[in-house]
C-alpha positions as semicolon CSV with decimal commas, in nm:
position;residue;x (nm);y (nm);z (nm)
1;X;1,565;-0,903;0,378
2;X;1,280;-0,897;0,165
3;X;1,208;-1,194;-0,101
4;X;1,155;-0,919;-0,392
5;X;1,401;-0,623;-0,315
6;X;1,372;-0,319;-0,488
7;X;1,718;-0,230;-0,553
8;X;1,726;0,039;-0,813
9;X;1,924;0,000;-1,088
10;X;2,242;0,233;-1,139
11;X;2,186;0,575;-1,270
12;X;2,400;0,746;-1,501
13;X;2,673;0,944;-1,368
14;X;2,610;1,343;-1,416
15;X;2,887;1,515;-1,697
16;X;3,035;1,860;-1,570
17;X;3,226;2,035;-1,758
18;X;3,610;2,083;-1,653
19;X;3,550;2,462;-1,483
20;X;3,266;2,312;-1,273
21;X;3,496;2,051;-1,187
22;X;3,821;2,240;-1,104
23;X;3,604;2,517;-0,889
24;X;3,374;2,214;-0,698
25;X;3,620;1,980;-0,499
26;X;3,630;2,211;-0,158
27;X;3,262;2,268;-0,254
28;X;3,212;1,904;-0,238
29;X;3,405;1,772;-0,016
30;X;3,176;1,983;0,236
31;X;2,839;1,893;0,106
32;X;2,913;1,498;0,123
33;X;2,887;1,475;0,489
34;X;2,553;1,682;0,526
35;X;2,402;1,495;0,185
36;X;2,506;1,123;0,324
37;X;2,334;1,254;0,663
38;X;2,027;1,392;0,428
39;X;2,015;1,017;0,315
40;X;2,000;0,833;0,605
41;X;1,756;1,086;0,787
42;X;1,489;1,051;0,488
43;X;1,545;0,654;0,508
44;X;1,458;0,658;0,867
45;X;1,197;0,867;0,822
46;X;1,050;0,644;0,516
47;X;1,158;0,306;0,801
48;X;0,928;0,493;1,045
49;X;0,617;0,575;0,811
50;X;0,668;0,205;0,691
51;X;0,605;0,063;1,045
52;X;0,367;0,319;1,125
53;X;0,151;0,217;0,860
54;X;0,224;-0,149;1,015
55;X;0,155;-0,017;1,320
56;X;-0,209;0,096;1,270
57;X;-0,271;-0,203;1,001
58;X;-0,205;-0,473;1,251
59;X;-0,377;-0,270;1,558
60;X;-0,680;-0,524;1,591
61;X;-0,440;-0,820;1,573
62;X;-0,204;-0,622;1,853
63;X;-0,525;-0,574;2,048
64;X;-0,670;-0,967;2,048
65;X;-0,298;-1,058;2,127
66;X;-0,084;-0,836;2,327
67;X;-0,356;-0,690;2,504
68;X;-0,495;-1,023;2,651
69;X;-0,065;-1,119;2,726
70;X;-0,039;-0,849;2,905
71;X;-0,341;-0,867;3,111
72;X;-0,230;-1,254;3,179
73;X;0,109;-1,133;3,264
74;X;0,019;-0,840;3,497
75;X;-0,208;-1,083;3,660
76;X;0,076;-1,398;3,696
77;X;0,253;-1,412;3,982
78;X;0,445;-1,742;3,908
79;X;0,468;-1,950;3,596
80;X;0,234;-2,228;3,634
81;X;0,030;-2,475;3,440
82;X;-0,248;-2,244;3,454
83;X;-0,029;-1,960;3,245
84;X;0,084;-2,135;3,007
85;X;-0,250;-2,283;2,906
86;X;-0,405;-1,917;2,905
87;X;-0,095;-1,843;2,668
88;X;-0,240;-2,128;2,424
89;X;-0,560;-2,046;2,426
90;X;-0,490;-1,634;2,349
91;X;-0,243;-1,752;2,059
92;X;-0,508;-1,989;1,922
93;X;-0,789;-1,703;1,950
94;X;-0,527;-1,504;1,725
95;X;-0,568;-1,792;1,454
96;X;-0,244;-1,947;1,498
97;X;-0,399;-2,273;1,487
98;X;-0,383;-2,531;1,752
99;X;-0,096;-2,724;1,600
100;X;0,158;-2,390;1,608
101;X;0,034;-2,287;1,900
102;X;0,111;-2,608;2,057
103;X;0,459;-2,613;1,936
104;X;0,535;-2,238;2,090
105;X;0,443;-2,294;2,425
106;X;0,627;-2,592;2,418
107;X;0,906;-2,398;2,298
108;X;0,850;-2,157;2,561
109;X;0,822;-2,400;2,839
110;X;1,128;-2,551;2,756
111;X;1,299;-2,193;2,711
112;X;1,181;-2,036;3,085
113;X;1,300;-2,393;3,274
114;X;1,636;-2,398;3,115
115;X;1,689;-2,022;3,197
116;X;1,466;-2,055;3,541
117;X;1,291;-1,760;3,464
118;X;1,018;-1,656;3,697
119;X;0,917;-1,310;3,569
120;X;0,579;-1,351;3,338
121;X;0,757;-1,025;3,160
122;X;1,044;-1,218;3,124
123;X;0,856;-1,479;2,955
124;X;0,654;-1,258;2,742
125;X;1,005;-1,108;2,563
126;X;1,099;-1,497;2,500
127;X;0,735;-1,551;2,364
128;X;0,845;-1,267;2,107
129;X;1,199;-1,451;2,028
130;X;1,038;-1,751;1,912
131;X;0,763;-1,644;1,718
132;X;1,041;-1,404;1,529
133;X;1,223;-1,720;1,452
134;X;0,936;-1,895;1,312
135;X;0,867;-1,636;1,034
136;X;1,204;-1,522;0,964
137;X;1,222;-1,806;0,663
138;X;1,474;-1,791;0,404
139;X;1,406;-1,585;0,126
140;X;1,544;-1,666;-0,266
141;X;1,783;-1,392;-0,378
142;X;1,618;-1,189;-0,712
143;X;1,694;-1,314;-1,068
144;X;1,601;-1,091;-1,374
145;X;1,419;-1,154;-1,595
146;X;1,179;-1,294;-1,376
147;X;0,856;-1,477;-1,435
148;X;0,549;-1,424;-1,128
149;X;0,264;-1,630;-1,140
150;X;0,037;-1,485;-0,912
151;X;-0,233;-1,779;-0,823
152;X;-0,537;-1,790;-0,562
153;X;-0,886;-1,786;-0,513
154;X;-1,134;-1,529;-0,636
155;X;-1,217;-1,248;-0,402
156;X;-0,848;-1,235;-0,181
157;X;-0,755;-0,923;-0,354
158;X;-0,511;-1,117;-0,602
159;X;-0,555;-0,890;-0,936
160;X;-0,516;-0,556;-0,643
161;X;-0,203;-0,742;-0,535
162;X;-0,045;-0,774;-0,862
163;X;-0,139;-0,385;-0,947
164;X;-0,006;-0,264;-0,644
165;X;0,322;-0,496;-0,720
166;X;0,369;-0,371;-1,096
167;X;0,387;0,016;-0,945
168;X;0,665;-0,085;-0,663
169;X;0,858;-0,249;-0,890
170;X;0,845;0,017;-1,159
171;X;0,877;0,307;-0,893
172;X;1,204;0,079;-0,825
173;X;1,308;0,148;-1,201
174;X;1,207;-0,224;-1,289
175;X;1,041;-0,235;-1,631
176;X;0,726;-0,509;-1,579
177;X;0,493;-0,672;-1,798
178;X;0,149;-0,790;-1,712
179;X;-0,050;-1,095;-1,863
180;X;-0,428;-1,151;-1,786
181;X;-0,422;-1,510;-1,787
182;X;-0,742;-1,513;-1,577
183;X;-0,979;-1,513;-1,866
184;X;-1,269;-1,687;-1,685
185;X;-1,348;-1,411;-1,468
186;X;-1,482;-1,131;-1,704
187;X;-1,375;-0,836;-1,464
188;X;-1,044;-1,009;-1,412
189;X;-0,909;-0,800;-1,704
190;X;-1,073;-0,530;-1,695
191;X;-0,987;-0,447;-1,310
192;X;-0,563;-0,530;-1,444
193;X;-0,625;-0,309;-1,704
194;X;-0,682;-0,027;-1,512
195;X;-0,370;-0,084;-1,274
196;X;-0,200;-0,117;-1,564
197;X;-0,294;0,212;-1,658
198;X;-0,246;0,356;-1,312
199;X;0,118;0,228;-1,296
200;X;0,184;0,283;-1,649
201;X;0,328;-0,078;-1,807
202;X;0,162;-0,276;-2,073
203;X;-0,104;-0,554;-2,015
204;X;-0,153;-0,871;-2,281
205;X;-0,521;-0,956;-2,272
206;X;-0,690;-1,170;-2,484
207;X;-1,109;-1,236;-2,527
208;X;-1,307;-1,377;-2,244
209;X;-1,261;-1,759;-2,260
210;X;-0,947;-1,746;-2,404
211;X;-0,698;-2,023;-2,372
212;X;-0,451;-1,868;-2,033
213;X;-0,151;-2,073;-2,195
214;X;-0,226;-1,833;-2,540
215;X;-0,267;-1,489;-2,331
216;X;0,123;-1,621;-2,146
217;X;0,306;-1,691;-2,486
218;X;0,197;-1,324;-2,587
219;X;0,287;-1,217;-2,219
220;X;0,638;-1,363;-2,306
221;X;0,699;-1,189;-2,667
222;X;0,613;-0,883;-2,545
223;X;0,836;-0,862;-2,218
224;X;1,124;-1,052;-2,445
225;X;1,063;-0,769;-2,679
226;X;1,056;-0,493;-2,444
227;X;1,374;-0,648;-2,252
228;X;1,153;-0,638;-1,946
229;X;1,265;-0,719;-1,601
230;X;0,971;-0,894;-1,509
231;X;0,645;-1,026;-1,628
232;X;0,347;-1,067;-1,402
233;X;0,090;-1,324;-1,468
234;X;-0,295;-1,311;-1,334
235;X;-0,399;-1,685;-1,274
236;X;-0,750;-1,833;-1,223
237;X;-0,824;-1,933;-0,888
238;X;-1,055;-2,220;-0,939
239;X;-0,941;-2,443;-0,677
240;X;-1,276;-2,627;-0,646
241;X;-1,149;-2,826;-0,955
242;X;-0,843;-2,862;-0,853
243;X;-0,766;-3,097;-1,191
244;X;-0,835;-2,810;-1,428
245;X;-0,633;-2,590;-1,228
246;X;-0,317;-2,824;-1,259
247;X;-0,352;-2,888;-1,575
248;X;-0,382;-2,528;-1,645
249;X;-0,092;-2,433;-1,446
250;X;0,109;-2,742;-1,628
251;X;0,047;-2,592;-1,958
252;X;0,175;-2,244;-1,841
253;X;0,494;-2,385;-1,714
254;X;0,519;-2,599;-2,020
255;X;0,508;-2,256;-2,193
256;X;0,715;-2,045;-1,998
257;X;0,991;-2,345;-1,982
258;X;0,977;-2,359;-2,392
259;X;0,990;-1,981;-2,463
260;X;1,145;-1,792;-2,181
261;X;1,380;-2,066;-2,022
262;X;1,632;-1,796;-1,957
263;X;1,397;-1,651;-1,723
264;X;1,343;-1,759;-1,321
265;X;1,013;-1,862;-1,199
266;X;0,832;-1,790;-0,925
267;X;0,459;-1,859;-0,796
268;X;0,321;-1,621;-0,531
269;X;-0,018;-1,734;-0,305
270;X;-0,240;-1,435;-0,212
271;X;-0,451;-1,526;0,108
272;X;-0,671;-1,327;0,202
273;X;-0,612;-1,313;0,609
274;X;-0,951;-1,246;0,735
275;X;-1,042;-1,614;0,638
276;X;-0,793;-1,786;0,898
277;X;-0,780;-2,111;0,929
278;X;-0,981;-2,163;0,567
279;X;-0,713;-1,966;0,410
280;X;-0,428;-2,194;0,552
281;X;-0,623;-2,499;0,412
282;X;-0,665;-2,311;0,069
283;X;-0,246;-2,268;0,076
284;X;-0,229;-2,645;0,133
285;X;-0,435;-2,717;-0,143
286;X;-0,262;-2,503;-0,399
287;X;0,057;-2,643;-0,249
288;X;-0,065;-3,009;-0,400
289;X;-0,089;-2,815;-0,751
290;X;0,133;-2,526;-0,780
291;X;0,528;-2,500;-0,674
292;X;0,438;-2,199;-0,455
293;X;0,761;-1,985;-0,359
294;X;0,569;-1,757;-0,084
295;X;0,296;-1,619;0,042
296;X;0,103;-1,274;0,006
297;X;-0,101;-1,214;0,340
298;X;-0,407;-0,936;0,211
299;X;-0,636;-0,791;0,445
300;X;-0,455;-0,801;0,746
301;X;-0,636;-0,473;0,886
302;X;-0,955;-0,618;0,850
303;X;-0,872;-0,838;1,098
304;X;-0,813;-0,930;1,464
305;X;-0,657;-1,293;1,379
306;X;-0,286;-1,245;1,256
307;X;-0,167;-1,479;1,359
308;X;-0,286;-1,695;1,021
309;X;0,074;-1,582;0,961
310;X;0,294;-1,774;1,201
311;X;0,068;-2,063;1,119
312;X;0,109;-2,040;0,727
313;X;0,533;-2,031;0,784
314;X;0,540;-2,278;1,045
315;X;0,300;-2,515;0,925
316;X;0,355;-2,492;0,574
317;X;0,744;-2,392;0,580
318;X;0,676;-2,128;0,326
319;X;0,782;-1,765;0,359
320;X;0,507;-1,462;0,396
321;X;0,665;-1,202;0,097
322;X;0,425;-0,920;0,168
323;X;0,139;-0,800;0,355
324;X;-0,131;-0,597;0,250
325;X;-0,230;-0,411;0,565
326;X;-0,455;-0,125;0,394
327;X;-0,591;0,015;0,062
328;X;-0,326;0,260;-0,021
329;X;0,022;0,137;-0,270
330;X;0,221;0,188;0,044
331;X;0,002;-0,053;0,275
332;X;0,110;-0,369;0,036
333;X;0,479;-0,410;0,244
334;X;0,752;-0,661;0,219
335;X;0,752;-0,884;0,493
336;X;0,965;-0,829;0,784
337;X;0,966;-1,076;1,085
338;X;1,076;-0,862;1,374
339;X;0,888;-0,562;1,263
340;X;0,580;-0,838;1,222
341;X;0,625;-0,903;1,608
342;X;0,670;-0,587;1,725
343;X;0,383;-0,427;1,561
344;X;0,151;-0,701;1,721
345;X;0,297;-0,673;2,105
């Protein structure tokens, strides 16, 4: 479901000697059944932390949205002009932009007259439907090794992102690289360094100032040499020269395409979500210069407006990958759609 799965890779099978083996299969054969049920409790119980943690991350979004449906809808008594325009204005409020918001109701509309729904409640569960299918966008299946450029602008969490990415992927038993290609931001390195620490892979860095192209092709020995799964690159996120960025960006791919062609691309966007509307415009604009593949969503507890997110994937026709919905390793989440919805009515 998600655009970066962590499917573990295969572990060794355990060597008993032939006594063990001759005195276990009655042993066995009873202990299957209560393991496999072992298994499946502690992944619902893992499923239910996940969307709790969604739960509370997204509670001022689910607040500024379902709270004001549900007052409309407990104070409807038929479907009328009048609803439906409340119903724009609350998903608007939610930052879902005017355009999207537009294009839902109409949607909607179209949905409760073919079905002659009358129930508001009714309508709300429809409401749900559609925005599910909005944001459940095709995702790319994984290819290893893998290439990440991780691009966007200074301050939306981007470097945090990629640290909090390195440890999922090596807690999944993925061996990852990182590359500080952002050597015009003096911290930039310093603040990947010590993720890199805390999730225990290696980090190419070069001097302040360096050429980002240089700090890649090092990036690239060193994960060819390791035989690493994947190699995570810190970009700069100077988008108010957008020329330099491209041409930065160019040279990269010009790189990567020369000395890892066995390996698959892909270019991630971290917005931060507490800018809205500003952050949709900044994914346009890196859109024009980068091949983005998806979307990282940070911050999404620190804000009331969500629904920047059904406006990114509708608008822009790119999927959300993860959220970050709190400080903690387990707050950065893969995106799921319908938990997405659920979490915010």
């Amino acid at each position: 479901m998600a655009f970066f799965g962590f499917g573990k890779k295969k572990k060794e099978e355990e060597m008993r000697s032939p006594a063990v083996q001759e005195s276990a299969p009655a042993q066995a054969q009873t202990q299957q059944p209560a393991q496999q049920e072992q298994t499946e409790e502690q992944a619902d119980e893992q499923k239910k932390g996940l969307f709790s943690r969604l739960w509370q991350g997204l509670s001022k979004t689910r607040s500024n949205v379902s709270g004001r449906v549900d007052e409309l809808v407990e104070a409807t008594e038929e479907i009328d002009e009048d609803f439906y325009e409340d119903l724009v204005d609350i998903l608007i409020m939610s930052d879902m932009g005017v355009s999207t918001s537009d294009k839902v109701i109409a949607e909607l509309r179209k949905r409760v007259e073919a079905q002659r729904i009358t129930d508001a409640r009714k309508a709300r569960e429809i409401l749900k439907q559609i925005l599910k299918e909005i944001m459940q966008r095709p995702r790319a299946p994984l290819k290893w090794p893998m290439v990440m450029l991780v691009v966007g602008v200074n301050g939306v969490g981007k470097t945090t992102t990629i640290g909090k990415l390195a440890m999922r992927f090596k807690d999944a038993r993925h061996s990852v690289v990182l590359a500080a290609a952002d050597t015009f931001r003096a911290a930039a390195a310093d603040q990947l360094e010590i993720w890199a620490q805390r999730a225990q892979v290696p980090l190419v860095r070069h001097a302040e100032g360096a050429d980002p192209a240089a700090v890649v092709f090092d990036g690239i020995q060193k994960a060819k040499a390791a035989e690493a799964d994947l190699l995570i690159v810190d970009t700069a996120g100077r988008l108010h020269n957008k020329k330099n960025l491209m041409e930065e960006l160019r040279k990269i791919a010009k790189i990567i395409g020369r000395e890892y062609p066995e390996a698959e691309t892909r270019t991630l966007l971290v917005i931060d979500a507490t800018t809205g509307q500003n952050g949709l415009a900044q994914a346009r604009e890196f859109s024009e210069v980068a091949d983005v593949s998806g979307i990282v969503l940070t911050k999404l507890d620190g804000t009331a407006k969500g629904g920047i997110a059904v406006a990114i994937m509708e608008e822009l026709k790119l999927p959300v990958l993860y959220i970050g919905v709190g400080e903690g390793i387990e707050d950065l989440q893969a995106f799921d759609a319908d938990a997405f919805v659920e979490a915010i009515f």
